mmCIF file with all atom_site columns, C-alpha atoms and ligand atoms in Angstrom:
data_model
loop_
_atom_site.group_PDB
_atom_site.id
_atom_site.type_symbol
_atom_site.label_atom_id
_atom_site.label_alt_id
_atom_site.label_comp_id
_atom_site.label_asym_id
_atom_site.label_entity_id
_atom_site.label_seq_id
_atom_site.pdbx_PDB_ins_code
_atom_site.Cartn_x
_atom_site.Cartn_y
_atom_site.Cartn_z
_atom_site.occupancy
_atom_site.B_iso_or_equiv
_atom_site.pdbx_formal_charge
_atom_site.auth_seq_id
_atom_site.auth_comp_id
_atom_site.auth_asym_id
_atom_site.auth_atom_id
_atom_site.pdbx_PDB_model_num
ATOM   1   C CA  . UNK A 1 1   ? 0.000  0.000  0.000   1.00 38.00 ? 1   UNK A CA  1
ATOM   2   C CA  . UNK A 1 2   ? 1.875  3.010  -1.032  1.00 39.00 ? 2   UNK A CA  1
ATOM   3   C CA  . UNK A 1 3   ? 1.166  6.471  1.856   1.00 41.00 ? 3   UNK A CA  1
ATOM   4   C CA  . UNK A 1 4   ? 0.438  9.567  0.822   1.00 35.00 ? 4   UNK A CA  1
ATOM   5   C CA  . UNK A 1 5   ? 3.752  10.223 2.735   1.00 40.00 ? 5   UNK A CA  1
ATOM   6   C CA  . UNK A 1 6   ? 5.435  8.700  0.047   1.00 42.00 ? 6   UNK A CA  1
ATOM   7   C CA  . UNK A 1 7   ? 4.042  10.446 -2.911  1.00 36.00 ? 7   UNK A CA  1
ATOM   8   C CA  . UNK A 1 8   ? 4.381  14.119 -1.318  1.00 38.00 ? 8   UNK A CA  1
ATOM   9   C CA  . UNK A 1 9   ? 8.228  13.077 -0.925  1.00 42.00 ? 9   UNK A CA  1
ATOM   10  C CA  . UNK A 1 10  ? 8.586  11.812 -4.696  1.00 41.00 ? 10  UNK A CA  1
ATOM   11  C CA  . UNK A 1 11  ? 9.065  8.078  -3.349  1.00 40.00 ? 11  UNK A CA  1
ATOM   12  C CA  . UNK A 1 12  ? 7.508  7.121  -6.235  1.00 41.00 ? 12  UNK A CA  1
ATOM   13  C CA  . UNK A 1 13  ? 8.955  7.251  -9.915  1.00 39.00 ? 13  UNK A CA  1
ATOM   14  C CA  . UNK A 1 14  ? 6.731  8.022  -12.758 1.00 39.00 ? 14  UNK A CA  1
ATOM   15  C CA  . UNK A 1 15  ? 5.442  4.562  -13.116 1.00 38.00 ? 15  UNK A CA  1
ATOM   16  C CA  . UNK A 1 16  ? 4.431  4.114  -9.780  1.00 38.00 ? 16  UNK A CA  1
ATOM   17  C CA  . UNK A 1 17  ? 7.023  1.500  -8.688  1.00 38.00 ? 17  UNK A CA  1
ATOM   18  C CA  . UNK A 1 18  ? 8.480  2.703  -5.438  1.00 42.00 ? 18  UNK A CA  1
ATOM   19  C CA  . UNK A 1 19  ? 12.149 3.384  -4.846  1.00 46.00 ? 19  UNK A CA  1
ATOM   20  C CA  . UNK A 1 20  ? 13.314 0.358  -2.810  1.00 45.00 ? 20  UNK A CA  1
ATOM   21  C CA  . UNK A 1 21  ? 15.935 0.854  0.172   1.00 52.00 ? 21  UNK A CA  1
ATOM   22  C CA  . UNK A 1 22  ? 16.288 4.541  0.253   1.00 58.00 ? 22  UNK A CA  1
ATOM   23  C CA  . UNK A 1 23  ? 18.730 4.677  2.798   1.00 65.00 ? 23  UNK A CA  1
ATOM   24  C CA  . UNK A 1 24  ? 21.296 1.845  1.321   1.00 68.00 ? 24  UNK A CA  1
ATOM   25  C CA  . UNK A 1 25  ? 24.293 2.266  -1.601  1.00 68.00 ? 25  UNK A CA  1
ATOM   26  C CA  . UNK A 1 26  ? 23.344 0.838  -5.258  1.00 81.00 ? 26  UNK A CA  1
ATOM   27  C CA  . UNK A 1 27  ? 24.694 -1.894 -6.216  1.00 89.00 ? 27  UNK A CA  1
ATOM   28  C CA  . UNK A 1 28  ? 26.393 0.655  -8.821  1.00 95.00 ? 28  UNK A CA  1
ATOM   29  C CA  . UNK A 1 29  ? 30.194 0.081  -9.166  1.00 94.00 ? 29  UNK A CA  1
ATOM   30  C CA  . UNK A 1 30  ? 32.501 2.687  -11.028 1.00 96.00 ? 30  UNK A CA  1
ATOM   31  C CA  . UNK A 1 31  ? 34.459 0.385  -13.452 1.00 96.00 ? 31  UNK A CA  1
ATOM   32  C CA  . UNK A 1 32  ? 37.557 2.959  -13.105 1.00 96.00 ? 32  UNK A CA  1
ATOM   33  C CA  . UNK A 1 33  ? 37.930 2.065  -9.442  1.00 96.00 ? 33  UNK A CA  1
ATOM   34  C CA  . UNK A 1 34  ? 41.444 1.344  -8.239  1.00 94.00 ? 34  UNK A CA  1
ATOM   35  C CA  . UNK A 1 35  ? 41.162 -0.705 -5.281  1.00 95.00 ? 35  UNK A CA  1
ATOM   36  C CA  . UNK A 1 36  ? 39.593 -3.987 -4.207  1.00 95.00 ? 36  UNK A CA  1
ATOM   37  C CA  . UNK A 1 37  ? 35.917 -5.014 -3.348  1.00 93.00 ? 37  UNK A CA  1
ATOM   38  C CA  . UNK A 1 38  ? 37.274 -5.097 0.619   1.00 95.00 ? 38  UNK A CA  1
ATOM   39  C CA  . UNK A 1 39  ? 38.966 -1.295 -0.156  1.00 96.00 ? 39  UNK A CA  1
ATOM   40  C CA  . UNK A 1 40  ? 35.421 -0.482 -1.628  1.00 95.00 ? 40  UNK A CA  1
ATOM   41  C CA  . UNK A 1 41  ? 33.217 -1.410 1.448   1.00 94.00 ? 41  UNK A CA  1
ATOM   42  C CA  . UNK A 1 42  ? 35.370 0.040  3.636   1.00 95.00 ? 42  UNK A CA  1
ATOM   43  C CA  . UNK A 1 43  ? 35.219 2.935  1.618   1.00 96.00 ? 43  UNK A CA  1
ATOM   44  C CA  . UNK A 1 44  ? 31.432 3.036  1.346   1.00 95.00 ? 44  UNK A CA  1
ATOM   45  C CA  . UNK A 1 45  ? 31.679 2.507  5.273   1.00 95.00 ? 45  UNK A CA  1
ATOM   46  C CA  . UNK A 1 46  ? 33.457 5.679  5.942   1.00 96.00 ? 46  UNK A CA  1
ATOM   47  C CA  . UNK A 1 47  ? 32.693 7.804  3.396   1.00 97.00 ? 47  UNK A CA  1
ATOM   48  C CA  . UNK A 1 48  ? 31.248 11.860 3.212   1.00 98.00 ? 48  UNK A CA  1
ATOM   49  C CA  . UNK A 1 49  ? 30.974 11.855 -0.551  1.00 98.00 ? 49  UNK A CA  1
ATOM   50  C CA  . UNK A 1 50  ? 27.394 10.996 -2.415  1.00 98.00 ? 50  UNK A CA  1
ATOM   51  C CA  . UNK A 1 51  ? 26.823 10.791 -6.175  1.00 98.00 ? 51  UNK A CA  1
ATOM   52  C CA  . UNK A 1 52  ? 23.427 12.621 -7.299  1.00 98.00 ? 52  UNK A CA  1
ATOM   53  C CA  . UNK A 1 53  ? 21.863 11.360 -10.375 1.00 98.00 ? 53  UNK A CA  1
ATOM   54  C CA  . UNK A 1 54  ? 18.682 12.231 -12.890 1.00 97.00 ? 54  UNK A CA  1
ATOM   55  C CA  . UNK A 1 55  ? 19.757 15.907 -12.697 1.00 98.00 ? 55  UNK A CA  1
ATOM   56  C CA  . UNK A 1 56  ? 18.228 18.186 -15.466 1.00 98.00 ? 56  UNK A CA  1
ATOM   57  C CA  . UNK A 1 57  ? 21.152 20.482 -16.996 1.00 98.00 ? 57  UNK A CA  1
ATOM   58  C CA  . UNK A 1 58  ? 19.537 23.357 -15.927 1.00 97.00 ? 58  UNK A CA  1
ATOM   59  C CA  . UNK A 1 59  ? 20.096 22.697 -12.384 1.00 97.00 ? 59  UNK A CA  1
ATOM   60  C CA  . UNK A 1 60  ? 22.071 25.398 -10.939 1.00 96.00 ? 60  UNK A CA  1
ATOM   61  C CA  . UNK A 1 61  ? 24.881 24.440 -8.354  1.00 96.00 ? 61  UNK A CA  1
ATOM   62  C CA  . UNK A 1 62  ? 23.153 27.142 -5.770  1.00 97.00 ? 62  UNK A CA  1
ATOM   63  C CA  . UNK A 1 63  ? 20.038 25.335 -6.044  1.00 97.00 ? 63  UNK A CA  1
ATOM   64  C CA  . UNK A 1 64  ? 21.923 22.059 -5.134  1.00 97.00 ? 64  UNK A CA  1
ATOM   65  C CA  . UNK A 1 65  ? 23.345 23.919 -1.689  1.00 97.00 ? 65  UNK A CA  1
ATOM   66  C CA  . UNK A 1 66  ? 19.836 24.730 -1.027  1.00 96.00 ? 66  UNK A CA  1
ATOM   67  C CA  . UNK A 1 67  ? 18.668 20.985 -1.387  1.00 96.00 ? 67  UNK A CA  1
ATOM   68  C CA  . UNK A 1 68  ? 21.313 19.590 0.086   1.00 97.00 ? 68  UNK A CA  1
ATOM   69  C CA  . UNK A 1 69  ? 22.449 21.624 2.603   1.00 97.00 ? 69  UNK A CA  1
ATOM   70  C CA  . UNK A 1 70  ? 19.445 20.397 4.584   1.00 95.00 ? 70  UNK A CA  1
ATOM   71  C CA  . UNK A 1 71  ? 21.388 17.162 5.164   1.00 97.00 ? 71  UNK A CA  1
ATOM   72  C CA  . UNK A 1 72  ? 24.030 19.001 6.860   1.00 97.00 ? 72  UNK A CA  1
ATOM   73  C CA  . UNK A 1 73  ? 27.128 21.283 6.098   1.00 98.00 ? 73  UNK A CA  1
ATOM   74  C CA  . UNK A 1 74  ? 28.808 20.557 2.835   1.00 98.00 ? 74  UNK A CA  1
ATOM   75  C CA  . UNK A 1 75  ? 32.374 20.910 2.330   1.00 98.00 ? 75  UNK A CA  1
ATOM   76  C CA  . UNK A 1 76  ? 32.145 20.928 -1.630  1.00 98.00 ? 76  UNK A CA  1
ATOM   77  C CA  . UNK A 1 77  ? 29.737 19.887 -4.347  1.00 98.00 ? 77  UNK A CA  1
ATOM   78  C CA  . UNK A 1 78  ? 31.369 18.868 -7.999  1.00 98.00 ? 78  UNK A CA  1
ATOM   79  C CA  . UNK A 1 79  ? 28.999 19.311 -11.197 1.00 98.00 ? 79  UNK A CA  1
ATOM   80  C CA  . UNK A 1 80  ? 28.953 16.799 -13.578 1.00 98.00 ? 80  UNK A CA  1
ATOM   81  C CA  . UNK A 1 81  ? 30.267 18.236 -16.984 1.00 98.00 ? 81  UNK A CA  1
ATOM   82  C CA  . UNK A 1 82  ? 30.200 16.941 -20.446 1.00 98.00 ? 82  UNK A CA  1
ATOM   83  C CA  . UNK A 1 83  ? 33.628 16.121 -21.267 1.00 97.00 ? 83  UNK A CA  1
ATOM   84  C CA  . UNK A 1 84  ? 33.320 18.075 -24.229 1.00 97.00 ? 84  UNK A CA  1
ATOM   85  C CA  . UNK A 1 85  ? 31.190 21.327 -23.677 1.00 97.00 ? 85  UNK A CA  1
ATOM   86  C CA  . UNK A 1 86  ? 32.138 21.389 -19.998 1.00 98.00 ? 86  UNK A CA  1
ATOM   87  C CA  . UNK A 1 87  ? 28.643 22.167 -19.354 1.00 98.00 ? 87  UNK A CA  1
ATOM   88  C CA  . UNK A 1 88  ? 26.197 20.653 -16.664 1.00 98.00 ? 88  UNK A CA  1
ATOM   89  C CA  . UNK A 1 89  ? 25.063 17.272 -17.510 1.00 98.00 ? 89  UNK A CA  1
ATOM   90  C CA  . UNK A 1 90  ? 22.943 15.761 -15.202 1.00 98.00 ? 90  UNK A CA  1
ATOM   91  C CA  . UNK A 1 91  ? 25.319 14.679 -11.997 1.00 98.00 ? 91  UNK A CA  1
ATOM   92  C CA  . UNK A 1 92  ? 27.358 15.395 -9.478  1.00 98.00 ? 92  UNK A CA  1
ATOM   93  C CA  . UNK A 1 93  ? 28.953 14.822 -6.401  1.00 98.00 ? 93  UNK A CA  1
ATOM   94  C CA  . UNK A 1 94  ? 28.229 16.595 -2.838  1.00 98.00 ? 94  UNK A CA  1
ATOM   95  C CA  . UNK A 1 95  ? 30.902 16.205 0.017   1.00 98.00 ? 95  UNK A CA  1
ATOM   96  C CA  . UNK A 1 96  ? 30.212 16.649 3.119   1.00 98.00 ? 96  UNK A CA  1
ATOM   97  C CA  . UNK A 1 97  ? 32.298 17.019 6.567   1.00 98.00 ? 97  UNK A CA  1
ATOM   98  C CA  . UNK A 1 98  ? 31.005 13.842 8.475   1.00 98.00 ? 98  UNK A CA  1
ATOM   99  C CA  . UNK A 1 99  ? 29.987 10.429 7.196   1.00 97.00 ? 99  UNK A CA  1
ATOM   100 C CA  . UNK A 1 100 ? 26.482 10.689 9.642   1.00 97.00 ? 100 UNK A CA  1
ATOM   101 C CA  . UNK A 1 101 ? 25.698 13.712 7.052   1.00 97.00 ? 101 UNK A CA  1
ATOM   102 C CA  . UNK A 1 102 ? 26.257 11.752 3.756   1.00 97.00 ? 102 UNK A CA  1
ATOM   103 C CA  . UNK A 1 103 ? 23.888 8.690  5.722   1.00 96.00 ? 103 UNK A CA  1
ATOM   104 C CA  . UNK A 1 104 ? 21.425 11.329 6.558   1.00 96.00 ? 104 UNK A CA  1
ATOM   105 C CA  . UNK A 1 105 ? 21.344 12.466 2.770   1.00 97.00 ? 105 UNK A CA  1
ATOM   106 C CA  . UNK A 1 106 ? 20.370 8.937  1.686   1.00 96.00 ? 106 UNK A CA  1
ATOM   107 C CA  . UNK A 1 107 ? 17.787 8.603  4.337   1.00 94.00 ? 107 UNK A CA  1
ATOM   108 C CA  . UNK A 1 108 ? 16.074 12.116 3.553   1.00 93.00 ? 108 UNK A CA  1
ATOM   109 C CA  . UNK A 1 109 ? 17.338 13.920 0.259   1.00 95.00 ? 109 UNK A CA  1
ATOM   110 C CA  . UNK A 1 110 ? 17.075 10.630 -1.672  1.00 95.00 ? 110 UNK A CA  1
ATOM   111 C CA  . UNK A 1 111 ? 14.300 10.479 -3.906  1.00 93.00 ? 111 UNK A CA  1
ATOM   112 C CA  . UNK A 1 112 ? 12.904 13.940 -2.816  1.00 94.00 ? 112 UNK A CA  1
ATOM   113 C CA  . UNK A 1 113 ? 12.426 16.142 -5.976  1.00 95.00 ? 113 UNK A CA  1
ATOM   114 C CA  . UNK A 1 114 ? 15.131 18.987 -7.317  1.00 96.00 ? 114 UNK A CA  1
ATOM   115 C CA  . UNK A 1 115 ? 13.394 21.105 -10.722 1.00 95.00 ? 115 UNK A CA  1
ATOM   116 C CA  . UNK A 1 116 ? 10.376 18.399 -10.825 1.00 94.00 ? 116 UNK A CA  1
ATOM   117 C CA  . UNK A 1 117 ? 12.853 15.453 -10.987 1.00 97.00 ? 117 UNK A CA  1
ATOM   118 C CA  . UNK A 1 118 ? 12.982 12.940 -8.601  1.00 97.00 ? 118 UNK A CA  1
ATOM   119 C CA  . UNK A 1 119 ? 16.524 12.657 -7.827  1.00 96.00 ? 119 UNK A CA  1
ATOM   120 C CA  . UNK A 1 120 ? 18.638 9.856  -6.918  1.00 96.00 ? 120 UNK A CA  1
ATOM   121 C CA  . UNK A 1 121 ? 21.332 9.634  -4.454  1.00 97.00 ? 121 UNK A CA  1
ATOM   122 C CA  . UNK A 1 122 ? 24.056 7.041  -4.035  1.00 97.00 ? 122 UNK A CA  1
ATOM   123 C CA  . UNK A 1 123 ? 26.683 6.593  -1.349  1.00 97.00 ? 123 UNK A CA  1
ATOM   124 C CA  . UNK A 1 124 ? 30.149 7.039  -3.104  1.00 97.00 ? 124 UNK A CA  1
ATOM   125 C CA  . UNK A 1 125 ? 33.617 5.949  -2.321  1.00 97.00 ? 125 UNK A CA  1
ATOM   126 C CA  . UNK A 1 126 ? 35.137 9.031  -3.212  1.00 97.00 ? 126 UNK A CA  1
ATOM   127 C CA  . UNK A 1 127 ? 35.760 11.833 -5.381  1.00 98.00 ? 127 UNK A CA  1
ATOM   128 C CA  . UNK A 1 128 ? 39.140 11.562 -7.652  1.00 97.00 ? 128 UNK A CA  1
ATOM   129 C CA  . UNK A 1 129 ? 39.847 14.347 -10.305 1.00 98.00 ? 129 UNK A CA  1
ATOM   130 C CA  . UNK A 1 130 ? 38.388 13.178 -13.850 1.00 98.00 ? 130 UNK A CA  1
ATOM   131 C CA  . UNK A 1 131 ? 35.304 11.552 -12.706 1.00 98.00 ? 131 UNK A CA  1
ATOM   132 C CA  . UNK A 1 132 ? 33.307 15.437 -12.855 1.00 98.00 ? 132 UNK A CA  1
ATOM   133 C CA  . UNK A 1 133 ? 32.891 14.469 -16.751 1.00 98.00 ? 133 UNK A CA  1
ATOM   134 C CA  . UNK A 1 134 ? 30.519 12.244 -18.613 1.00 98.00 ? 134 UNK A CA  1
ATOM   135 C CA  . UNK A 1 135 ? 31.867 9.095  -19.724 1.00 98.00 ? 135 UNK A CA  1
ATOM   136 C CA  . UNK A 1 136 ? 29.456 8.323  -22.687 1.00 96.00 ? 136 UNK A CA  1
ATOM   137 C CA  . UNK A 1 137 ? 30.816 9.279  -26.592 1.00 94.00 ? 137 UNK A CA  1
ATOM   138 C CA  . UNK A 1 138 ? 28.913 12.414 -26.459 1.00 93.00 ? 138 UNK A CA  1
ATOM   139 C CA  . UNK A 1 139 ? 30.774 13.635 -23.545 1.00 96.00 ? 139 UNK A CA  1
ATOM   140 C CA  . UNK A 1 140 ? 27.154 13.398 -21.432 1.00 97.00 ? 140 UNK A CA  1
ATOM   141 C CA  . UNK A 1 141 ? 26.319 9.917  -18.872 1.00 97.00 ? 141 UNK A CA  1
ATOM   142 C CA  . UNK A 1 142 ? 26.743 6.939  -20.539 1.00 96.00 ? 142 UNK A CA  1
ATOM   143 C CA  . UNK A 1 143 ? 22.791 6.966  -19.330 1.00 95.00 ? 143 UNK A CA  1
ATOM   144 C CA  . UNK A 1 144 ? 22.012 9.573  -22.268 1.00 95.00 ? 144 UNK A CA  1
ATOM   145 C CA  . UNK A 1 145 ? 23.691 7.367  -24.785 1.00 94.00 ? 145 UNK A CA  1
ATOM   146 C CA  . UNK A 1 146 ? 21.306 4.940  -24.624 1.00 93.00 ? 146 UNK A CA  1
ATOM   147 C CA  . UNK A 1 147 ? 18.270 6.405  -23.358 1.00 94.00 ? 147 UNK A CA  1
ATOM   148 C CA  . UNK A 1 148 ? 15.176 5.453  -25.695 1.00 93.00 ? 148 UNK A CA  1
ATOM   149 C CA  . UNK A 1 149 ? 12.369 8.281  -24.012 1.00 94.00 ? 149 UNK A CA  1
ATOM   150 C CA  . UNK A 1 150 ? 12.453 12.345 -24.785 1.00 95.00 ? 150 UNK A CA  1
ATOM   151 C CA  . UNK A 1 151 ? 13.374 14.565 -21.894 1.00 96.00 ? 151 UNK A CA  1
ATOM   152 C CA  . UNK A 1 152 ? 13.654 17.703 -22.237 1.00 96.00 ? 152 UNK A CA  1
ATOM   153 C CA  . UNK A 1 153 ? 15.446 18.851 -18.859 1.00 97.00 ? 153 UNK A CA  1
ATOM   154 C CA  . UNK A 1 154 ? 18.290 16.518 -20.307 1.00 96.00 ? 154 UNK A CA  1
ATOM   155 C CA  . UNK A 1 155 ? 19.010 17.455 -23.607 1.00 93.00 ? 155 UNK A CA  1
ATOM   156 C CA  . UNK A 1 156 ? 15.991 16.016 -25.475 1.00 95.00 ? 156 UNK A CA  1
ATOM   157 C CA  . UNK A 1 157 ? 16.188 12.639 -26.928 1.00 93.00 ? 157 UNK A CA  1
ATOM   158 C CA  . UNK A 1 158 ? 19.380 10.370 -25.933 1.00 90.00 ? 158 UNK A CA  1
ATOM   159 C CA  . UNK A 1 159 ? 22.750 10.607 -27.784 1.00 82.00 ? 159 UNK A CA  1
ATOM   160 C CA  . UNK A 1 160 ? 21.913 7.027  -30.200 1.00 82.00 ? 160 UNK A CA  1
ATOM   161 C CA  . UNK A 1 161 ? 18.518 7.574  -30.658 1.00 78.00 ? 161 UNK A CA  1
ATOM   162 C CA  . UNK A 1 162 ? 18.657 10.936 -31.960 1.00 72.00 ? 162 UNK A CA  1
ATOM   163 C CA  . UNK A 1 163 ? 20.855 9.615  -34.687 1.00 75.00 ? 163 UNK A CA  1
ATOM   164 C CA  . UNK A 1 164 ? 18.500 7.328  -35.528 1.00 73.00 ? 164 UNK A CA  1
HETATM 165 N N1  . GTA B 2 .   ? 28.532 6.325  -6.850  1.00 79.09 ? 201 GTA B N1  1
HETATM 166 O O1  . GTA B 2 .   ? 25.080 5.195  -9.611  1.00 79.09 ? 201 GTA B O1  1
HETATM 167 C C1  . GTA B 2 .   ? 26.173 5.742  -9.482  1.00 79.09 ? 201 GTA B C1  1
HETATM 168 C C2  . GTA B 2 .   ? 26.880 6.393  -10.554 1.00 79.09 ? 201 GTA B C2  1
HETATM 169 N N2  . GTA B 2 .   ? 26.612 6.589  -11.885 1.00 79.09 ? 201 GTA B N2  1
HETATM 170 C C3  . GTA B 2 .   ? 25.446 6.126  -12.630 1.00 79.09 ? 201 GTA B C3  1
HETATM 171 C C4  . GTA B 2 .   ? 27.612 7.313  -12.419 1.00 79.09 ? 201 GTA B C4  1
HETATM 172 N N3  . GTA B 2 .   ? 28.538 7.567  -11.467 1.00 79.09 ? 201 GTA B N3  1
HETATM 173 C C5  . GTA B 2 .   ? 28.114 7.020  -10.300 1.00 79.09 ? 201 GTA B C5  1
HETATM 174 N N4  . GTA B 2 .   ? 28.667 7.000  -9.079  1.00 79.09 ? 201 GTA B N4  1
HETATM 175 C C6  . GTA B 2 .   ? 28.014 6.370  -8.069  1.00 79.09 ? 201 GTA B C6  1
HETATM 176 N N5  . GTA B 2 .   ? 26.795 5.761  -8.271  1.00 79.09 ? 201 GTA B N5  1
HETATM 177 O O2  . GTA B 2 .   ? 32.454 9.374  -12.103 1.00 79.09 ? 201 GTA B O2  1
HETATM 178 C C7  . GTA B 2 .   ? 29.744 8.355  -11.647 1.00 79.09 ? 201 GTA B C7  1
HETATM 179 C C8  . GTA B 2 .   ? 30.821 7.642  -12.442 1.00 79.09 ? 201 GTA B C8  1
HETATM 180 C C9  . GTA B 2 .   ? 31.596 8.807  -13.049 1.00 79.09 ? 201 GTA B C9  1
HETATM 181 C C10 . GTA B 2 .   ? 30.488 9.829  -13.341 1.00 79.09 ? 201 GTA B C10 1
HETATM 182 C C11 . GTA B 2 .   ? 29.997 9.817  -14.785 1.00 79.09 ? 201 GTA B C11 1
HETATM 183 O O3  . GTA B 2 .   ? 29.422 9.497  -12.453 1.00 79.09 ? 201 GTA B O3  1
HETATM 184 O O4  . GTA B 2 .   ? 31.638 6.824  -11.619 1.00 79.09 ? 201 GTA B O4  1
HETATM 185 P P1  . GTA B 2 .   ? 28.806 8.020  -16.381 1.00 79.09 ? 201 GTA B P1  1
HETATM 186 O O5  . GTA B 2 .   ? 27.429 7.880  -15.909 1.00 79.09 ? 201 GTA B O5  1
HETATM 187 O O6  . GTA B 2 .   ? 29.031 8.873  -17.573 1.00 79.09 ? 201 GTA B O6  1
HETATM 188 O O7  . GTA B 2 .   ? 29.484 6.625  -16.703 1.00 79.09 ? 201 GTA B O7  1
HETATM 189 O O8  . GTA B 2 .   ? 29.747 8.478  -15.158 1.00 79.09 ? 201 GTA B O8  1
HETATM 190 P P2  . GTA B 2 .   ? 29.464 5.263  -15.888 1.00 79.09 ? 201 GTA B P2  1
HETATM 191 O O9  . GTA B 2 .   ? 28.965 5.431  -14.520 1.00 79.09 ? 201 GTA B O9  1
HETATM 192 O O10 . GTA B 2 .   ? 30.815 4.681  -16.026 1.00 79.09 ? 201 GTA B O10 1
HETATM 193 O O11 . GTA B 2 .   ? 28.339 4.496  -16.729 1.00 79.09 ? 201 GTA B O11 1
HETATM 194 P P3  . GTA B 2 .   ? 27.922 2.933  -16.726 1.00 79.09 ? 201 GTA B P3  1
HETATM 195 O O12 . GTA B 2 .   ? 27.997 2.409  -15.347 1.00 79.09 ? 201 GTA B O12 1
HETATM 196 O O13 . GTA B 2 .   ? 28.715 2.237  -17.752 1.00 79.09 ? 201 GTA B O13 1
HETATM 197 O O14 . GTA B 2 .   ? 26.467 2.963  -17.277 1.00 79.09 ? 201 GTA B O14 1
HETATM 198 C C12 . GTA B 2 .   ? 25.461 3.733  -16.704 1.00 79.09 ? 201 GTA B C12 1
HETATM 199 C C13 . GTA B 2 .   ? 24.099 3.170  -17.170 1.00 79.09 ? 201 GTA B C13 1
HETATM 200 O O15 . GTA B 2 .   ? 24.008 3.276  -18.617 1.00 79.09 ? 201 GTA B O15 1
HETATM 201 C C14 . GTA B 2 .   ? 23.889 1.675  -16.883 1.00 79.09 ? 201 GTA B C14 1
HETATM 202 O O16 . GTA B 2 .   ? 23.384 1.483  -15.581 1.00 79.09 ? 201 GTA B O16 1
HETATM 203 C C15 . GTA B 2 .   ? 22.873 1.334  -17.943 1.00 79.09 ? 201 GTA B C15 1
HETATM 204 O O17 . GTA B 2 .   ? 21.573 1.697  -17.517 1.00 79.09 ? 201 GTA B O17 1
HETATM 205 C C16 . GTA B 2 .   ? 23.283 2.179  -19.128 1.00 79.09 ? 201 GTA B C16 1
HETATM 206 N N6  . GTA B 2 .   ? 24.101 1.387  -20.076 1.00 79.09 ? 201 GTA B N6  1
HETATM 207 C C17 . GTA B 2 .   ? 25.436 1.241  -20.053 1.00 79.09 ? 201 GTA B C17 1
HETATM 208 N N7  . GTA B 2 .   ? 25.837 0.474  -21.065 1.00 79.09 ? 201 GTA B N7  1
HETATM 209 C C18 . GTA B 2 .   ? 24.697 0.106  -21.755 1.00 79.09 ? 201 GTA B C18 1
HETATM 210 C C19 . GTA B 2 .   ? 24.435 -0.681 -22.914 1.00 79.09 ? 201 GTA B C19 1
HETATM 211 N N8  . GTA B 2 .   ? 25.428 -1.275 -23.612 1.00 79.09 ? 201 GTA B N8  1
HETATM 212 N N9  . GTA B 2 .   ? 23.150 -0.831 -23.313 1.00 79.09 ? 201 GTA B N9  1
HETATM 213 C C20 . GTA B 2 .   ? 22.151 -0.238 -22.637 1.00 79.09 ? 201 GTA B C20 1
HETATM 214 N N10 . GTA B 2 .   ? 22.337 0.528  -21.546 1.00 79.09 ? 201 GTA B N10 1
HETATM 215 C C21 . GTA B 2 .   ? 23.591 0.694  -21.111 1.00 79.09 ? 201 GTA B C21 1
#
């Protein structure tokens, strides 16, 4: 039975599944990580760093402080640019000083809506210089490359299916 709770804090995606375990890391791993799955969970288990997805490119980083500033003080947030334009595209990262913060994030930022998107939140191991930029061909996510659905707040259609 889904609470009204849970649709006035964008719980719910657009096709009404709900977001499952709010408050735990994906099962997401970053395929340029150094160390080893042991390094990785202890990582996880100390970290102050979250990756925010299903930003539109219009999001401004002051609106970001706003959002997430509510989780507690933030050392740094890192857009995510297009490798190519070095514009906004749809990501980034959000540091903060304590680990409790970053948990506190996941538990109530995570899946709250930023700009009418419901935005995802993911625990991450840590920031290194280079991972700011889109890894797909376009320079964008690898996300937009494939992407099969218009959406406007990210560019339009995705990267292969508008040169269909
Ligand atoms: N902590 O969930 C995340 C996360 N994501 C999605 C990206 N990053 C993340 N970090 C955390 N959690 O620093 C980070 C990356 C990098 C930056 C930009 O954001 O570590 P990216 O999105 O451009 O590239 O990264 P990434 O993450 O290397 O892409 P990946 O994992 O290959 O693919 C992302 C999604 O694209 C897949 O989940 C899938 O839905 C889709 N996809 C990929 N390949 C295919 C394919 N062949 N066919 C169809 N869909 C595909």
């Amino acid at each position: 039975m889904v609470s009204t709770t849970e649709i006035e804090r964008g719980l719910l995606s657009d096709n009404f599944t709900i977001v499952p375990r709010l408050d735990q890391p994906s099962t997401y791993k970053d395929h340029q990580y150094q160390g080893s799955n042991v390094q990785r969970n202890d990582d996880l288990a100390r970290t102050t760093t979250l990756y925010v997805g299903n930003l539109s490119f219009y999001t401004t980083e002051e609106q970001m402080y706003e959002v997430f500033s509510k989780a507690g003080e933030i050392k740094r947030i890192i857009m995510g640019l297009s490798r190519h334009t070095k514009t906004p595209c749809g990501f980034c990262f959000v540091e903060y000083y304590t680990h409790e913060d970053a948990l506190n994030c996941m538990k109530y930022v995570n899946g709250t809506k930023l700009d009418d998107r419901i935005i995802r939140t993911d625990l991450d191991p840590g920031f290194k210089e280079g991972r700011q930029f889109g890894r797909g061909r376009s320079g964008g996510q690898v996300r937009d490359e494939y992407r099969q659905e218009y959406d406007e707040g990210r560019g339009g259609w995705g990267h292969m299916r508008a040169k269909q």
